[in-house]
Short mmCIF file of C-alpha atoms in Angstrom, two decimals:
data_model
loop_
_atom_site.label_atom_id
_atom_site.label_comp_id
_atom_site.label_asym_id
_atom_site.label_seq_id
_atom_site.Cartn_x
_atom_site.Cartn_y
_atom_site.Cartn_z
CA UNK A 1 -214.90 -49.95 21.60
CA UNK A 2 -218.35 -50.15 22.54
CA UNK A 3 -220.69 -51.89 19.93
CA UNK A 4 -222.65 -48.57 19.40
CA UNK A 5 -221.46 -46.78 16.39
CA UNK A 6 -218.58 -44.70 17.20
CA UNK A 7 -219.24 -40.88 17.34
CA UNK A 8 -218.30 -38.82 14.56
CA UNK A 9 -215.15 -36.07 15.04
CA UNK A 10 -215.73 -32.68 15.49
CA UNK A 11 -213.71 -30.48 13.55
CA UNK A 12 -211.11 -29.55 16.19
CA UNK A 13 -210.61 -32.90 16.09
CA UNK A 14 -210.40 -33.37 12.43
CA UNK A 15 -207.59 -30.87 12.51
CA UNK A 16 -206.01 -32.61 15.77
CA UNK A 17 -205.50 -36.11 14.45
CA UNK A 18 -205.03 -34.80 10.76
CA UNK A 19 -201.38 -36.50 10.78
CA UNK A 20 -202.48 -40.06 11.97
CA UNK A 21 -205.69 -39.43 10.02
CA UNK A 22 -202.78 -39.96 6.60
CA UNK A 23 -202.11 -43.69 7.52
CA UNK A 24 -203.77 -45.28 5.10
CA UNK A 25 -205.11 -48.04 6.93
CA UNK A 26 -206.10 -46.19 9.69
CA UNK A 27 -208.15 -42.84 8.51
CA UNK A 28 -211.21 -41.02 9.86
CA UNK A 29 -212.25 -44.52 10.39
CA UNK A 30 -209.99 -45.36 13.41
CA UNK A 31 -209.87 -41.91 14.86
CA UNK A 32 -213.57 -42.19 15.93
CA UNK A 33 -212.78 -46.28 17.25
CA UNK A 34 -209.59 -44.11 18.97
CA UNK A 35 -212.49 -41.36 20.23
CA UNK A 36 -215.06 -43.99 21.65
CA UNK A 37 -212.52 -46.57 23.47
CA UNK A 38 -211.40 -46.62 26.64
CA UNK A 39 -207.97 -48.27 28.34
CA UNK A 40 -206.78 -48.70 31.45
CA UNK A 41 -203.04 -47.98 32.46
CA UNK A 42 -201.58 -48.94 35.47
CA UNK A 43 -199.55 -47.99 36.17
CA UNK A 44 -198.63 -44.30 35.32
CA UNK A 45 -195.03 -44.06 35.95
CA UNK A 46 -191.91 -44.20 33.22
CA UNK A 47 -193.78 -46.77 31.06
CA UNK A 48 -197.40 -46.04 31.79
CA UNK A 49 -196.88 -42.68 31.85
CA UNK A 50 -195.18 -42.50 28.71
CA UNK A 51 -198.38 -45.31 27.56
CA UNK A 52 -201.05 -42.77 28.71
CA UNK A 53 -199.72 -39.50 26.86
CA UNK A 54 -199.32 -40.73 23.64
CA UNK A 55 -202.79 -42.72 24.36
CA UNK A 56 -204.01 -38.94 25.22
CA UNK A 57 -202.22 -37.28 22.01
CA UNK A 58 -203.99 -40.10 19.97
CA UNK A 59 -207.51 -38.90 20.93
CA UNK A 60 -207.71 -41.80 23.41
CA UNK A 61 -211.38 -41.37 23.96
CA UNK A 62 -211.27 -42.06 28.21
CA UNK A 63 -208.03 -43.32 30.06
CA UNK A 64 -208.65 -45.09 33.58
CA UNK A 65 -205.43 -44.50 35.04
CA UNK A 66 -204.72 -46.57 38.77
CA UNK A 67 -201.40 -45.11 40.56
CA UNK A 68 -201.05 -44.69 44.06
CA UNK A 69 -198.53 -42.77 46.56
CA UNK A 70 -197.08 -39.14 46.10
CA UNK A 71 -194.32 -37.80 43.64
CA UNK A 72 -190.59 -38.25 44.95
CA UNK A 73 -187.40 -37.14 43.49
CA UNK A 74 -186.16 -40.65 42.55
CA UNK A 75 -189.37 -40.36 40.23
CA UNK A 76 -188.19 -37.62 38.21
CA UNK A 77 -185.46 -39.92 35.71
CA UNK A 78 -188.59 -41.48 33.82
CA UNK A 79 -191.60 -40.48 35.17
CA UNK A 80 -192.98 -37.96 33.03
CA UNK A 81 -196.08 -37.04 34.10
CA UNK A 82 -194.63 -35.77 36.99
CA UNK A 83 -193.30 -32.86 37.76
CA UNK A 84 -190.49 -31.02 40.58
CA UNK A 85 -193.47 -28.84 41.47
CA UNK A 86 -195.18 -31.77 42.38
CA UNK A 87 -192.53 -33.55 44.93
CA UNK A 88 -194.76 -34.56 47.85
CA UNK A 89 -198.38 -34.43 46.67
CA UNK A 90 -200.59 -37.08 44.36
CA UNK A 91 -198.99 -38.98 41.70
CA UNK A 92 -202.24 -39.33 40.13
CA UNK A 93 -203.12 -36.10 39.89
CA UNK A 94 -199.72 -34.66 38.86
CA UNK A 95 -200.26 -37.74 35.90
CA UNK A 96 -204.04 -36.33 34.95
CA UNK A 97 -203.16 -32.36 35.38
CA UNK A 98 -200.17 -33.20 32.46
CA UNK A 99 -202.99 -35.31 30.50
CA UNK A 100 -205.36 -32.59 30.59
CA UNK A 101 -202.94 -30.07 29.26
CA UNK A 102 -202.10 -31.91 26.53
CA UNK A 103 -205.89 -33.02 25.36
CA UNK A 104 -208.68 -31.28 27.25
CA UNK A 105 -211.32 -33.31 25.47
CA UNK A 106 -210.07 -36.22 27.39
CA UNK A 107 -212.24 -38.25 29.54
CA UNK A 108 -210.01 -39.53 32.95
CA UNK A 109 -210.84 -41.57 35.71
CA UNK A 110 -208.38 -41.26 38.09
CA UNK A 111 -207.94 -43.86 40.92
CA UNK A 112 -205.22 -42.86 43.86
CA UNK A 113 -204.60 -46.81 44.28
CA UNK A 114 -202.45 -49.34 43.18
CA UNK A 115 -204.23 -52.42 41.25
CA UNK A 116 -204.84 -55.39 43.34
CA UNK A 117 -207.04 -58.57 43.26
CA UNK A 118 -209.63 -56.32 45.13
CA UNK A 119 -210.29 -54.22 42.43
CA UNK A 120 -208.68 -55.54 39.45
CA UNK A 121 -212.28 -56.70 37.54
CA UNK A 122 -213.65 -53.36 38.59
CA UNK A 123 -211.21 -51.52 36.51
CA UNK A 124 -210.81 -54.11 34.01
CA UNK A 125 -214.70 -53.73 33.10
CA UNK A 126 -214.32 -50.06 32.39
CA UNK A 127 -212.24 -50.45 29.53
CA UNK A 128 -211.75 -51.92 25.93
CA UNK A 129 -207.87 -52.36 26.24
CA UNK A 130 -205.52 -52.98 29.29
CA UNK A 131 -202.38 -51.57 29.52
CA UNK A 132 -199.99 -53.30 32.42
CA UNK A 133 -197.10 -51.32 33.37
CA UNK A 134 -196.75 -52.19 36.93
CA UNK A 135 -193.57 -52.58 39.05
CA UNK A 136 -195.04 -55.50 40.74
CA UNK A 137 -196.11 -58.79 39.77
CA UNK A 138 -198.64 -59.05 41.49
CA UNK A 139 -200.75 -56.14 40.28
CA UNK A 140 -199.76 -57.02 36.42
CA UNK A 141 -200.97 -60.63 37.45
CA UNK A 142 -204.20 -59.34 38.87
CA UNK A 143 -204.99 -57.30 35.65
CA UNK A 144 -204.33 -60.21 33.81
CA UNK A 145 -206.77 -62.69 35.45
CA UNK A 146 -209.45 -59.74 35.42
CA UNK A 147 -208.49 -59.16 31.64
CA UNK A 148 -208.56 -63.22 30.79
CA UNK A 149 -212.13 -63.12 32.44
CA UNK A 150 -213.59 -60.53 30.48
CA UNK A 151 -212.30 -61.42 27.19
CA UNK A 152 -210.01 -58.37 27.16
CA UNK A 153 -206.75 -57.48 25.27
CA UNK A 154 -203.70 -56.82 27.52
CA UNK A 155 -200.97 -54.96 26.58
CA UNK A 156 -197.85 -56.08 28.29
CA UNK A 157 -195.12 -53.21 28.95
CA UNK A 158 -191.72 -53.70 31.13
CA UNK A 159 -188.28 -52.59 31.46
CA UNK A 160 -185.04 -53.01 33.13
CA UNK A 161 -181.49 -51.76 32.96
CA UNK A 162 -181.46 -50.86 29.36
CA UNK A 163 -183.28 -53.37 28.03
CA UNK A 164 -187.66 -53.39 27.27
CA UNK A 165 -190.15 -56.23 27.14
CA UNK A 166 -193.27 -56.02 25.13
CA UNK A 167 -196.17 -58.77 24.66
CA UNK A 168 -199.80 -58.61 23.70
CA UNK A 169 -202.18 -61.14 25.45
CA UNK A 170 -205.47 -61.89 23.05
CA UNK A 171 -207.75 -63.95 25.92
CA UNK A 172 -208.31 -67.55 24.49
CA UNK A 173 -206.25 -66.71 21.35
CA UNK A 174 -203.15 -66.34 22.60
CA UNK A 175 -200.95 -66.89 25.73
CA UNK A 176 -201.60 -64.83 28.56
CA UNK A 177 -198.93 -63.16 31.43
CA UNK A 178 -199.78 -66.25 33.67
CA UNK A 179 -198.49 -68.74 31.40
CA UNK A 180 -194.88 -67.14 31.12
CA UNK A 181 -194.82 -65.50 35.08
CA UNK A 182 -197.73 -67.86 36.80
CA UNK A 183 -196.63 -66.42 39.95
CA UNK A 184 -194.60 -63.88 41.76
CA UNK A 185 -190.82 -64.81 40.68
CA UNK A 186 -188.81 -64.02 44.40
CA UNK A 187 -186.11 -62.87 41.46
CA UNK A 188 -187.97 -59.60 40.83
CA UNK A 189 -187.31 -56.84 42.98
CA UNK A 190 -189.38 -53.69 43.00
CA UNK A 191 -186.40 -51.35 42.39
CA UNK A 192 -184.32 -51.91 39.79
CA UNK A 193 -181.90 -50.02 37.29
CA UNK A 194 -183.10 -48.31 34.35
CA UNK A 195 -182.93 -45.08 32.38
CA UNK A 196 -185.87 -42.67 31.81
CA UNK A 197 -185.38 -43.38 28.08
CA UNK A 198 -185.79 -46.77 28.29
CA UNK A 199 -189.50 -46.30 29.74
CA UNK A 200 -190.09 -44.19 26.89
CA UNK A 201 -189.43 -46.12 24.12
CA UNK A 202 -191.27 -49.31 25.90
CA UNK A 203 -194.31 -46.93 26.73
CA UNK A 204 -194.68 -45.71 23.88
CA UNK A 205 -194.69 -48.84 22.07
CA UNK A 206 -196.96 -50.00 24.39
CA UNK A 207 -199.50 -47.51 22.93
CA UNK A 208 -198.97 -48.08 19.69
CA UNK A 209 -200.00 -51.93 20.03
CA UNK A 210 -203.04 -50.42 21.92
CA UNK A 211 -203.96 -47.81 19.36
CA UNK A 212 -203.67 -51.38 16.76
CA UNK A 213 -206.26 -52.92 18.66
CA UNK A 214 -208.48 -50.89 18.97
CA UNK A 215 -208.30 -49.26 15.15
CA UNK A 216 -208.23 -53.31 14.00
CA UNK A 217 -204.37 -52.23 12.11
CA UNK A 218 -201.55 -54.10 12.11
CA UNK A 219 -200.39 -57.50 13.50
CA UNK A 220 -200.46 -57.15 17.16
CA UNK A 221 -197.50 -59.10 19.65
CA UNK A 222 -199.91 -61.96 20.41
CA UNK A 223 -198.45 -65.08 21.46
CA UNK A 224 -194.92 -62.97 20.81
CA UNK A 225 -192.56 -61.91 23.12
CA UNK A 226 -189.87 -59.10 22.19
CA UNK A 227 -187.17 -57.85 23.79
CA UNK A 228 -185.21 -54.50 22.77
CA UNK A 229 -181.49 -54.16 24.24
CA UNK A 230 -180.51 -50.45 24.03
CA UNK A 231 -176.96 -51.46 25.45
CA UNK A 232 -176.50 -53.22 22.10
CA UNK A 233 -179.39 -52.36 19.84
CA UNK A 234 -180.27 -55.43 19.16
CA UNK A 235 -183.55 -57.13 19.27
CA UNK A 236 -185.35 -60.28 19.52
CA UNK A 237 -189.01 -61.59 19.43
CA UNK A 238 -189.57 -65.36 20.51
CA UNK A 239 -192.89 -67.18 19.83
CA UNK A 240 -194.99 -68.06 23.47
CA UNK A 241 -197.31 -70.82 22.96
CA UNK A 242 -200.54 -71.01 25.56
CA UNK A 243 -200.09 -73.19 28.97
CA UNK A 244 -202.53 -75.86 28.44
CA UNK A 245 -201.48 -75.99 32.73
CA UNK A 246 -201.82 -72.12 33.10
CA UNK A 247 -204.16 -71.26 36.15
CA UNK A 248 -205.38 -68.28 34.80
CA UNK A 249 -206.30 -69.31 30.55
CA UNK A 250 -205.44 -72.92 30.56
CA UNK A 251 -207.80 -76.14 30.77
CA UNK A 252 -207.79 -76.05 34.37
CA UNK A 253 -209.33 -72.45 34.54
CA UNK A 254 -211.58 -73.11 32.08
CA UNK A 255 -213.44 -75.73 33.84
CA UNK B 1 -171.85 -79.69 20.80
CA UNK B 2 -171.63 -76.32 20.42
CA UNK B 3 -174.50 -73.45 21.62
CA UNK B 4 -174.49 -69.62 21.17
CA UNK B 5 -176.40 -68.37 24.58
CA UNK B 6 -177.84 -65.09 24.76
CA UNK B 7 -178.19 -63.59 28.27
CA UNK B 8 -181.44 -60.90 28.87
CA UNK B 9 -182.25 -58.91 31.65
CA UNK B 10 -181.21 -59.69 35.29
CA UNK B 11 -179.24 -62.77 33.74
CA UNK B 12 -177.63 -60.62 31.84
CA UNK B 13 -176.49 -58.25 34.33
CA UNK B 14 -175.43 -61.54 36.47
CA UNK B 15 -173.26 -63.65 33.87
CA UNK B 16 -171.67 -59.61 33.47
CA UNK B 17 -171.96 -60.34 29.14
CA UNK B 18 -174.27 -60.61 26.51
CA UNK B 19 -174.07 -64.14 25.40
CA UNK B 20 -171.54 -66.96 24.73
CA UNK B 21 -170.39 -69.92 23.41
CA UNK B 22 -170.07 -72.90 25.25
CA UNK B 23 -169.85 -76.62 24.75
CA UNK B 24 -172.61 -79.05 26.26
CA UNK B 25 -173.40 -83.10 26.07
CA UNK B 26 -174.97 -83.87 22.90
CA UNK B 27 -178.64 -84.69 23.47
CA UNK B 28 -178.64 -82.28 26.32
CA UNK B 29 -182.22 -80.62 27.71
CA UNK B 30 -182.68 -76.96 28.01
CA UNK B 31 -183.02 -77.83 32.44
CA UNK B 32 -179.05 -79.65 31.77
CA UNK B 33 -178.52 -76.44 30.14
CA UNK B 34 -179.73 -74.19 32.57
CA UNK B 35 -177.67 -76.29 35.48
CA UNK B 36 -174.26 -75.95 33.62
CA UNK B 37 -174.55 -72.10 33.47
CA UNK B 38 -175.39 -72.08 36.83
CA UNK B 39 -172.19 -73.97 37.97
CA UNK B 40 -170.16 -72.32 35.30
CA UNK B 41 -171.36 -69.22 36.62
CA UNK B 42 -172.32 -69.31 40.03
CA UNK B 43 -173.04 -66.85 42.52
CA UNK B 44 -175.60 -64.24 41.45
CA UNK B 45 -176.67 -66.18 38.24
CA UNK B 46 -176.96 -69.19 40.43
CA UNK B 47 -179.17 -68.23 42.25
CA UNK B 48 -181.27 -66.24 39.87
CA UNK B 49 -181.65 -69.93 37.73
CA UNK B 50 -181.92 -72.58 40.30
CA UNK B 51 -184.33 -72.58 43.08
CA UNK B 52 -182.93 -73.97 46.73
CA UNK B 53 -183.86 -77.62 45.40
CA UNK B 54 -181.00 -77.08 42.56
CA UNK B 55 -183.42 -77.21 40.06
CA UNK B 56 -184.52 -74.04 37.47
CA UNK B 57 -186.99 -71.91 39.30
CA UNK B 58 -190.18 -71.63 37.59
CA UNK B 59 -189.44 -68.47 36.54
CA UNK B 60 -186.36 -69.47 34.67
CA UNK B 61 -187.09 -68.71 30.59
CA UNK B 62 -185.20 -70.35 28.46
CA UNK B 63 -185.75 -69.79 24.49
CA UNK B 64 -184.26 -71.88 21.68
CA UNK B 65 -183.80 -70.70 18.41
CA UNK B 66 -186.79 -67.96 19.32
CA UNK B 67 -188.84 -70.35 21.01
CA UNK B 68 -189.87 -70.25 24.25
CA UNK B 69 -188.80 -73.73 25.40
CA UNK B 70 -189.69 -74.11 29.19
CA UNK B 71 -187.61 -76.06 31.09
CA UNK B 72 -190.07 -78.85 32.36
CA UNK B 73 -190.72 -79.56 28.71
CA UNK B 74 -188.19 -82.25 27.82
CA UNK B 75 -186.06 -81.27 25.00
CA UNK B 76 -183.04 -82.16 23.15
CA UNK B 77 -180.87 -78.83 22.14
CA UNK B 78 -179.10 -79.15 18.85
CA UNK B 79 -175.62 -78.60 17.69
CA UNK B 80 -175.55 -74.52 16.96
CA UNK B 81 -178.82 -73.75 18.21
CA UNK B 82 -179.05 -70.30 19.87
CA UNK B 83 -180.23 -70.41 23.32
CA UNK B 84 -181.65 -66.95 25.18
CA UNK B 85 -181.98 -66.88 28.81
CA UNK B 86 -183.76 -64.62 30.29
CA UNK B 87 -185.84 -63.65 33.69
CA UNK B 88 -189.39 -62.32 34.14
CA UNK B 89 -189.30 -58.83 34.59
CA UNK B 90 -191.68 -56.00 35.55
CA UNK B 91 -190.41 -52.63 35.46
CA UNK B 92 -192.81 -49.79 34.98
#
């Protein structure tokens, strides 16, 4: 979403995105905001992975994907950029060789890394939109400090058991991850139950709010929290108000 | 009074249902709240609410009527409100 005009479609394009092209509010319009906009996803497992390929059948313009470590079998329930072929070798590339086959006009940057404070703003200030999908707290908290910073929108994606979480952070609009989760909750632990479905429906979700932002549709989850129960089918969105204490947006960061 | 509770996520999978009714001291704070679940409850749900102190860990989310109501806000909860409790989670 760079303020330079965004680039017109080519006509394999045009004939790509015809479908999406329909929505009224959306058109030829938002395809080219889609075609020059850039997100990062982190990371690129069940939710992120699911994230990045509808991102990449949108006509995502570039994806910065961060994911570290290699492909195991306990992957294989939800991660669907990976593949049994690729048990044992680079996440990431298993995640950008899938990308690639589905859009080859795709721009990737590929990091073999996990986010972290170190380079959190690096990433953060290669892209329009964030996407956090992150097993730990601690990367999703980094992304969110580099994302309040830069007057970024983060797009908050988790899951467990059979149950998804979705929020939208608008910096100094709305409230961010750190005023819900201002620190690592000991309650989290890195593996958890879930079902490859789940991941799907919260990752692709996910994108949509992503694609919102950056086409300027919709009403985006700011300062919303919802929750989607699979067990039950039920669902529930509560209203987050901003921290005025948060360390990361509040009064005391600001100063 | 009377509350409906609503149990996400890990608290969900620790109180082993998806919500009930239960009867609390009129005037009662969404932290009182949190404390009788806890002892109702105990074990696993115990200690995924209350921090070694006895009091809700920060991380404790608590929303009324679909409000997030943290539980260092003072509060009164209401005759038939409906209370969710939930935990911060980050599966990707």
């Amino acid at each position: 979403m760079s303020a330079e005009e965004p680039p017109d479609l080519t006509d394999e394009e045009r004939a790509t995105y015809e479908w999406q092209m329909w929505v009224e509010d959306f058109g030829e319009a938002g395809q080219r905001r889609l075609k020059n906009a850039s997100v990062l996803v982190s990371r690129v497992g069940g939710v992120g992975g699911t994230a990045a390929y509808y991102l990449a059948a949108a006509g995502i313009g570039r994806l910065v994907l961060a994911h570290g470590g290699d492909v195991r079998p306990s992957d294989l329930n939800r991660q669907l950029l990976m593949t049994h072929a690729a048990i044992g070798t680079s996440r990431i590339a298993s995640a950008e060789k899938r990308l690639r086959e589905l859009n080859p006009r795709l721009d990737i940057v590929a990091v073999n890394d996990q986010v972290s404070d170190a380079n959190a703003s690096g990433l953060v200030a290669q892209c329009d939109v964030v996407v956090a999908c992150a097993p730990r707290f601690s990367e999703r908290l980094a992304m969110n400090r580099a994302a309040v910073q830069q007057g970024k929108p983060l797009v908050n994606c988790a899951m467990y058991d059979l149950q998804g979480e979705l929020t939208c952070v608008l910096p100094g609009r709305s409230a961010c991850l750190a005023c819900l989760t201002p620190e690592e909750p000991p309650t989290w632990k890195r593996e958890f139950p879930v079902f490859g479905a789940v991941a799907g429906m919260i990752g692709a979700m996910g994108a949509m709010e992503a694609i919102k932002l950056i086409a300027g549709i919709g009403q985006p989850l700011a300062g919303r929290l919802m929750m989607i129960d699979l067990r039950t089918m039920v669902t529930r969105t509560m209203t987050i108000a901003r921290d005025p204490q948060c360390p990361v947006c509040g009064v005391k960061a600001e100063r | 009074m009377r509350l409906t509770i609503e149990y996400w996520n890990q608290a969900r999978s620790a109180a082993g249902c998806d919500g009930e009714t239960i009867e609390i001291e009129p005037g009662a704070a969404p932290v009182d709240l949190v404390r009788q679940l806890a002892t109702q409850h105990g074990g696993r749900l115990r200690s995924l609410l209350l921090g070694s102190n006895d009091q809700p860990r920060p991380s404790t989310m608590v929303s009324v009527n679909g409000e997030l109501a943290p539980c260092h806000v003072p509060r009164a909860l209401c005759d038939g409100d409906v209370v969710a409790l939930l935990l911060p989670i980050a599966g990707g």
